[in-house]
Amino acid sequence: MENQIREFIETTFLVQFGTDIDEHTDLFKAGVIDSFGYVQLIHFIEREFSITYTEEEMLTQILTTFDSLVESVRDKVALA
């Protein structure tokens, strides 16, 4: 799961974990993703892991770091 998300972020947004960013980097503040990129990322996660985020979840959850994304996906997969 972590590797799939990491690989998507690296290939889609052209960054390298360990060099450009780390797991705690706020992807918005670092300029890695914008609102369009966020939608791409959430769409990938939903498709890849067969989970769904509501609009409210996307707007209220803190899904701005790799760590927070992975934690959220784990929680949703566990509930599925």
PDB file of C-alpha atoms in Angstrom:
ATOM      1  CA  MET A   1       0.000   0.000   0.000  1.00  0.00           C
ATOM      2  CA  GLU A   2       2.677   2.485   1.022  1.00  0.00           C
ATOM      3  CA  ASN A   3       4.810   1.644  -1.990  1.00  0.00           C
ATOM      4  CA  GLN A   4       1.903   2.094  -4.399  1.00  0.00           C
ATOM      5  CA  ILE A   5       1.033   5.519  -2.999  1.00  0.00           C
ATOM      6  CA  ARG A   6       4.692   6.571  -2.864  1.00  0.00           C
ATOM      7  CA  GLU A   7       5.276   5.466  -6.463  1.00  0.00           C
ATOM      8  CA  PHE A   8       2.176   7.324  -7.674  1.00  0.00           C
ATOM      9  CA  ILE A   9       3.262  10.534  -5.963  1.00  0.00           C
ATOM     10  CA  GLU A  10       6.821  10.263  -7.285  1.00  0.00           C
ATOM     11  CA  THR A  11       5.870   9.491 -10.883  1.00  0.00           C
ATOM     12  CA  THR A  12       2.849  11.778 -11.160  1.00  0.00           C
ATOM     13  CA  PHE A  13       4.274  14.819  -9.395  1.00  0.00           C
ATOM     14  CA  LEU A  14       7.939  14.287 -10.344  1.00  0.00           C
ATOM     15  CA  VAL A  15       9.387  14.307  -6.828  1.00  0.00           C
ATOM     16  CA  GLN A  16      11.650  11.905  -4.988  1.00  0.00           C
ATOM     17  CA  PHE A  17      11.096  10.833  -1.403  1.00  0.00           C
ATOM     18  CA  GLY A  18      14.276  11.231   0.601  1.00  0.00           C
ATOM     19  CA  THR A  19      15.623  13.864  -1.784  1.00  0.00           C
ATOM     20  CA  ASP A  20      12.863  16.383  -2.493  1.00  0.00           C
ATOM     21  CA  ILE A  21      10.364  15.478   0.225  1.00  0.00           C
ATOM     22  CA  ASP A  22       9.830  13.063   3.094  1.00  0.00           C
ATOM     23  CA  GLU A  23       6.820  11.307   4.608  1.00  0.00           C
ATOM     24  CA  HIS A  24       6.003  14.314   6.808  1.00  0.00           C
ATOM     25  CA  THR A  25       6.195  16.997   4.109  1.00  0.00           C
ATOM     26  CA  ASP A  26       2.984  18.940   3.546  1.00  0.00           C
ATOM     27  CA  LEU A  27       2.541  18.280  -0.167  1.00  0.00           C
ATOM     28  CA  PHE A  28       0.524  21.475  -0.686  1.00  0.00           C
ATOM     29  CA  LYS A  29       2.927  23.787   1.144  1.00  0.00           C
ATOM     30  CA  ALA A  30       5.916  22.231  -0.627  1.00  0.00           C
ATOM     31  CA  GLY A  31       4.274  22.928  -3.982  1.00  0.00           C
ATOM     32  CA  VAL A  32       4.161  19.243  -4.906  1.00  0.00           C
ATOM     33  CA  ILE A  33       0.397  19.178  -5.456  1.00  0.00           C
ATOM     34  CA  ASP A  34      -2.358  21.693  -6.025  1.00  0.00           C
ATOM     35  CA  SER A  35      -6.118  21.150  -5.946  1.00  0.00           C
ATOM     36  CA  PHE A  36      -6.086  19.347  -9.311  1.00  0.00           C
ATOM     37  CA  GLY A  37      -3.246  17.109  -8.138  1.00  0.00           C
ATOM     38  CA  TYR A  38      -5.138  16.381  -4.938  1.00  0.00           C
ATOM     39  CA  VAL A  39      -8.138  15.182  -6.952  1.00  0.00           C
ATOM     40  CA  GLN A  40      -5.823  12.996  -9.063  1.00  0.00           C
ATOM     41  CA  LEU A  41      -4.267  11.514  -5.931  1.00  0.00           C
ATOM     42  CA  ILE A  42      -7.594  10.796  -4.232  1.00  0.00           C
ATOM     43  CA  HIS A  43      -8.983   9.273  -7.448  1.00  0.00           C
ATOM     44  CA  PHE A  44      -5.944   6.982  -7.701  1.00  0.00           C
ATOM     45  CA  ILE A  45      -6.292   5.910  -4.056  1.00  0.00           C
ATOM     46  CA  GLU A  46     -10.017   5.220  -4.418  1.00  0.00           C
ATOM     47  CA  ARG A  47      -9.489   3.158  -7.560  1.00  0.00           C
ATOM     48  CA  GLU A  48      -6.398   1.318  -6.354  1.00  0.00           C
ATOM     49  CA  PHE A  49      -7.722   0.339  -2.928  1.00  0.00           C
ATOM     50  CA  SER A  50     -11.471   0.116  -3.664  1.00  0.00           C
ATOM     51  CA  ILE A  51     -12.397   2.769  -1.118  1.00  0.00           C
ATOM     52  CA  THR A  52     -14.418   5.958  -1.367  1.00  0.00           C
ATOM     53  CA  TYR A  53     -13.962   9.381   0.143  1.00  0.00           C
ATOM     54  CA  THR A  54     -16.974  11.607   0.570  1.00  0.00           C
ATOM     55  CA  GLU A  55     -16.682  15.233  -0.432  1.00  0.00           C
ATOM     56  CA  GLU A  56     -16.821  16.136   3.250  1.00  0.00           C
ATOM     57  CA  GLU A  57     -13.923  13.790   4.047  1.00  0.00           C
ATOM     58  CA  MET A  58     -11.822  15.254   1.271  1.00  0.00           C
ATOM     59  CA  LEU A  59     -12.440  18.768   2.524  1.00  0.00           C
ATOM     60  CA  THR A  60     -12.123  18.179   6.264  1.00  0.00           C
ATOM     61  CA  GLN A  61      -9.522  15.439   6.683  1.00  0.00           C
ATOM     62  CA  ILE A  62      -5.875  16.329   6.865  1.00  0.00           C
ATOM     63  CA  LEU A  63      -4.625  14.426   3.818  1.00  0.00           C
ATOM     64  CA  THR A  64      -1.687  16.638   2.999  1.00  0.00           C
ATOM     65  CA  THR A  65       1.259  14.407   3.951  1.00  0.00           C
ATOM     66  CA  PHE A  66       2.248  10.936   2.834  1.00  0.00           C
ATOM     67  CA  ASP A  67       1.869   9.682   6.409  1.00  0.00           C
ATOM     68  CA  SER A  68      -1.660  11.062   6.760  1.00  0.00           C
ATOM     69  CA  LEU A  69      -2.682   9.594   3.403  1.00  0.00           C
ATOM     70  CA  VAL A  70      -1.402   6.132   4.299  1.00  0.00           C
ATOM     71  CA  GLU A  71      -3.079   6.244   7.708  1.00  0.00           C
ATOM     72  CA  SER A  72      -6.379   7.283   6.146  1.00  0.00           C
ATOM     73  CA  VAL A  73      -6.219   4.521   3.529  1.00  0.00           C
ATOM     74  CA  ARG A  74      -5.405   1.915   6.190  1.00  0.00           C
ATOM     75  CA  ASP A  75      -8.375   3.057   8.275  1.00  0.00           C
ATOM     76  CA  LYS A  76     -10.754   2.942   5.311  1.00  0.00           C
ATOM     77  CA  VAL A  77      -9.511  -0.454   4.101  1.00  0.00           C
ATOM     78  CA  ALA A  78      -9.928  -1.880   7.610  1.00  0.00           C
ATOM     79  CA  LEU A  79     -13.561  -0.716   7.652  1.00  0.00           C
ATOM     80  CA  ALA A  80     -14.336  -2.172   4.222  1.00  0.00           C
TER      81      ALA A  80
END
